[in-house]
Coordinates of C-alpha atoms in Angstrom, one line a residue:
M1 CA 189.5 108.6 131.0
A2 CA 187.5 106.1 128.9
W3 CA 184.8 103.5 129.6
P4 CA 182.9 101.1 127.4
G5 CA 179.7 102.6 125.9
A6 CA 176.4 101.0 124.9
A7 CA 177.7 100.6 121.3
E8 CA 180.7 98.6 122.5
E9 CA 182.9 101.7 121.8
D10 CA 184.9 103.5 124.3
R11 CA 183.9 107.0 125.3
A12 CA 186.7 109.3 126.3
V13 CA 186.4 112.3 128.7
A14 CA 189.2 114.8 129.2
W15 CA 189.5 116.0 132.8
S16 CA 191.8 118.6 134.4
A17 CA 193.0 119.6 137.8
G18 CA 190.2 120.4 140.2
D19 CA 187.5 118.5 138.2
L20 CA 185.4 115.8 139.9
F21 CA 183.8 112.8 138.1
T22 CA 181.6 109.8 139.0
V23 CA 181.7 106.4 137.4
P24 CA 179.4 103.4 138.1
A25 CA 180.9 100.0 138.8
A26 CA 179.6 98.6 135.5
A27 CA 182.0 100.9 133.7
R28 CA 185.6 99.8 133.5
C29 CA 187.8 103.0 133.5
V30 CA 191.1 103.5 131.9
H31 CA 192.9 106.6 133.0
A32 CA 195.7 108.2 130.9
S33 CA 197.9 111.3 131.2
D34 CA 199.6 112.9 128.2
S35 CA 200.6 116.2 129.7
G36 CA 203.9 117.1 131.2
A37 CA 202.7 120.5 132.6
E38 CA 202.2 121.2 136.2
L39 CA 198.5 122.0 136.7
P40 CA 196.8 124.2 139.3
R41 CA 194.1 122.5 141.2
L42 CA 190.8 123.6 142.7
G43 CA 191.6 126.1 145.4
R44 CA 194.6 127.4 143.4
R45 CA 197.3 124.9 144.7
D46 CA 198.4 121.4 143.9
G47 CA 197.6 118.5 146.2
G48 CA 197.4 114.7 146.6
G49 CA 195.2 111.8 147.0
A50 CA 194.9 108.0 146.9
T51 CA 193.6 105.3 144.6
P52 CA 191.4 102.5 145.9
P53 CA 191.2 98.9 144.8
P54 CA 189.7 98.1 141.3
E55 CA 186.6 96.4 142.7
A56 CA 185.1 99.8 143.6
S57 CA 181.4 100.1 142.9
T58 CA 179.9 103.5 142.7
S59 CA 182.7 106.0 143.1
E60 CA 183.8 109.6 142.7
G61 CA 187.2 111.0 142.0
A62 CA 188.6 114.5 142.4
S63 CA 191.7 115.3 140.3
S64 CA 194.7 117.4 140.9
G65 CA 197.8 118.0 138.7
A66 CA 201.3 116.8 139.3
S67 CA 204.6 117.5 137.5
G68 CA 206.3 115.2 135.1
G69 CA 203.2 114.2 133.2
A70 CA 201.6 112.4 136.1
A71 CA 198.2 113.0 137.7
I72 CA 196.9 112.3 141.1
L73 CA 193.3 111.1 141.8
Y74 CA 191.5 111.3 145.2
W75 CA 189.0 108.4 144.9
V76 CA 186.1 107.5 147.2
H77 CA 184.0 104.4 146.6
D78 CA 181.5 102.1 148.4
A79 CA 183.2 98.7 147.8
P80 CA 183.5 98.1 151.6
L81 CA 179.7 98.2 151.8
L82 CA 179.3 95.7 149.0
S83 CA 182.0 93.4 150.6
Y84 CA 180.2 93.5 153.9
L85 CA 176.9 92.5 152.2
G86 CA 178.6 89.9 150.1
V87 CA 177.1 91.3 146.9
A88 CA 178.4 92.6 143.5
P89 CA 176.9 95.3 141.2
V90 CA 175.0 94.0 138.2
C91 CA 173.9 97.2 136.6
S92 CA 174.6 100.9 136.4
R93 CA 172.4 103.1 138.6
F94 CA 173.7 106.3 137.1
E95 CA 175.6 107.5 134.1
P96 CA 179.2 108.6 134.3
A97 CA 179.4 112.4 134.9
L98 CA 182.1 115.1 134.9
Y99 CA 181.8 118.2 137.1
E100 CA 184.3 120.7 135.8
R101 CA 186.3 122.9 138.1
A102 CA 185.2 126.2 136.4
R103 CA 181.5 125.3 136.9
L104 CA 182.1 124.2 140.5
E105 CA 183.8 127.4 141.4
A106 CA 181.2 129.5 139.5
E107 CA 178.4 127.9 141.4
V108 CA 180.1 128.4 144.8
E109 CA 180.7 132.0 143.9
R110 CA 177.0 132.5 143.1
V111 CA 175.9 130.9 146.3
R112 CA 178.3 133.0 148.5
H113 CA 176.6 136.2 147.3
E114 CA 173.0 135.0 148.0
P115 CA 171.1 136.9 150.7
G116 CA 171.9 135.4 154.1
A117 CA 174.8 133.4 152.9
A118 CA 177.1 134.6 155.6
H119 CA 174.8 133.1 158.3
R120 CA 174.5 129.7 156.8
N121 CA 175.8 126.6 158.6
R122 CA 177.9 125.7 155.6
L123 CA 178.8 127.7 152.5
G124 CA 178.9 125.6 149.4
I125 CA 177.1 123.4 146.9
L126 CA 175.8 119.8 147.0
L127 CA 176.7 117.8 143.9
S128 CA 174.0 115.7 142.3
C129 CA 173.0 114.0 139.0
K130 CA 170.0 113.6 136.7
A131 CA 169.0 110.1 137.9
G132 CA 165.5 109.7 139.2
W133 CA 166.5 108.8 142.7
A134 CA 168.8 111.9 143.0
E135 CA 165.7 114.1 142.9
R136 CA 165.1 113.0 146.5
T137 CA 168.5 112.2 147.9
K138 CA 170.4 115.2 146.3
T139 CA 173.5 113.0 146.0
L140 CA 176.1 112.0 143.5
T141 CA 175.4 108.3 143.6
P142 CA 172.8 106.2 145.4
T143 CA 175.2 105.9 148.3
L144 CA 177.7 108.8 148.1
W145 CA 177.1 112.5 148.9
A146 CA 179.5 115.4 148.4
L147 CA 179.6 119.1 149.4
L148 CA 182.1 121.6 148.0
N149 CA 182.4 123.9 151.0
V150 CA 184.4 127.2 151.2
L151 CA 185.5 128.6 154.5
P152 CA 186.3 132.3 154.1
G153 CA 189.0 134.0 156.2
R154 CA 188.2 134.8 159.9
T155 CA 185.1 132.6 159.8
V156 CA 183.5 129.9 162.0
Q157 CA 181.0 127.5 160.6
P158 CA 179.0 126.3 163.6
P159 CA 178.5 122.7 164.7
H160 CA 176.1 120.2 163.3
K161 CA 176.0 116.4 163.3
H162 CA 174.6 113.6 161.2
N163 CA 174.6 109.8 161.2
S164 CA 176.6 109.5 158.0
V165 CA 180.4 109.2 158.3
A166 CA 182.4 111.8 156.4
I167 CA 185.8 111.6 154.7
D168 CA 186.9 115.2 154.4
L169 CA 189.5 116.3 151.8
A170 CA 191.2 119.6 152.6
V171 CA 191.3 120.9 149.0
Q172 CA 193.0 124.1 150.1
A173 CA 194.3 125.2 153.5
P174 CA 196.5 128.1 154.6
E175 CA 200.2 127.2 154.3
G176 CA 201.0 128.0 157.9
G177 CA 198.0 126.4 159.5
G178 CA 195.0 128.2 161.1
A179 CA 192.2 126.3 159.4
Y180 CA 190.8 123.3 161.3
T181 CA 187.8 121.3 162.3
L182 CA 186.7 120.7 165.9
M183 CA 184.7 117.6 166.7
S184 CA 183.1 116.0 169.7
P185 CA 180.3 113.5 170.6
K186 CA 179.0 116.1 173.1
L187 CA 177.6 119.6 172.8
G188 CA 177.5 121.9 175.8
P189 CA 174.4 124.1 176.8
D190 CA 176.1 127.1 175.3
G191 CA 176.3 125.4 171.9
E192 CA 180.1 124.8 172.1
L193 CA 181.8 121.4 171.7
V194 CA 182.8 119.6 174.9
D195 CA 186.5 118.5 175.0
P196 CA 186.8 118.5 171.2
V197 CA 189.3 116.8 169.0
R198 CA 191.1 119.3 166.7
M199 CA 191.8 118.3 163.1
E200 CA 194.3 120.7 161.3
W201 CA 193.7 121.2 157.6
R202 CA 196.6 120.5 155.3
S203 CA 196.2 120.9 151.5
G204 CA 195.7 117.5 150.0
A205 CA 195.2 115.7 153.3
A206 CA 192.0 114.0 154.5
F207 CA 190.4 113.3 157.9
V208 CA 187.4 111.4 159.1
T209 CA 184.4 112.8 160.9
P210 CA 182.8 110.0 162.9
P211 CA 179.0 109.4 162.6
G212 CA 177.0 111.2 165.2
W213 CA 179.8 113.6 166.2
W214 CA 179.2 117.4 166.4
H215 CA 181.7 119.2 164.2
S216 CA 182.5 122.9 163.4
H217 CA 185.0 124.4 160.9
H218 CA 187.3 127.3 161.8
N219 CA 189.5 129.6 159.8
E220 CA 191.7 132.0 161.9
T221 CA 193.6 133.4 158.8
D222 CA 192.9 135.9 156.1
E223 CA 193.0 133.3 153.4
E224 CA 190.0 131.3 152.4
A225 CA 190.0 127.5 152.8
W226 CA 188.2 124.7 150.9
V227 CA 187.0 121.3 152.0
L228 CA 185.3 118.5 150.1
P229 CA 183.5 116.1 152.5
V230 CA 182.2 112.8 151.0
Q231 CA 179.6 110.8 153.1
D232 CA 177.5 107.7 152.8
A233 CA 174.6 110.1 153.2
G234 CA 172.8 108.9 150.1
L235 CA 172.2 105.5 151.8
H236 CA 171.1 107.2 155.0
T237 CA 168.8 109.6 153.1
H238 CA 167.1 106.7 151.3
M239 CA 166.6 104.9 154.7
Q240 CA 165.5 108.2 156.4
T241 CA 168.2 107.7 159.0
L242 CA 170.4 110.7 158.3
D243 CA 169.1 112.8 161.3
I244 CA 171.2 115.9 160.5
T245 CA 170.9 118.3 163.5
F246 CA 172.2 121.8 163.9
A247 CA 173.5 123.5 167.1
A248 CA 170.9 125.9 168.6
R249 CA 172.9 129.0 167.8
S250 CA 173.1 128.2 164.1
A251 CA 170.3 128.4 161.6
P252 CA 169.7 125.2 159.5
E253 CA 169.9 127.0 156.2
A254 CA 172.5 124.7 154.5

């Protein structure tokens, strides 16, 4: 991946399967693949994704390997917001950044061994950057938020809700099923979802969690599962409208 630098020279960054990177709209990216090897991805298995239109503004991509020298990018961006507002980006609000798979996995491993980790609402890490605004929003970009979340075997992560919409990438899911998300606009007095929709996780597939809906994650297998939700929570945090709420039976520790 290369983009124009301040000195009018391209800067190149090599990324591998399972890495995640962010690029501002002011940087024009050129992606290239020169490897014919089949690469493992974050979560130990290969997967898929999609590429958005080139007019994307602030964006983030998660990479996975593919055979035959190709590579697959899962790319989330906020161009629809800019289109709705009728505006175009005129400057970069953050520097391009690469989050390597090894570092991501090491940080999640550290977090899962912290005291009380087993009782947290979610078990993972928020990704952020060094920009001044990020000290308050704890987000990748001014608009986009991401959490790398692991769901250990035989585990339920209790319901919570927020006003941001989420696009959830199932990075790794058990081959035969058994990992899924339940979601509903209503929560019963016992803390359980009322008439929930069930979203089965499939490695490399994505699903949408609507804003304001309660949702919980479930893993009925002995394998661990991984999910990467991306939300417009940076924008909501800036406007103080996120309103994240946890079910009464879960502690708001994550």
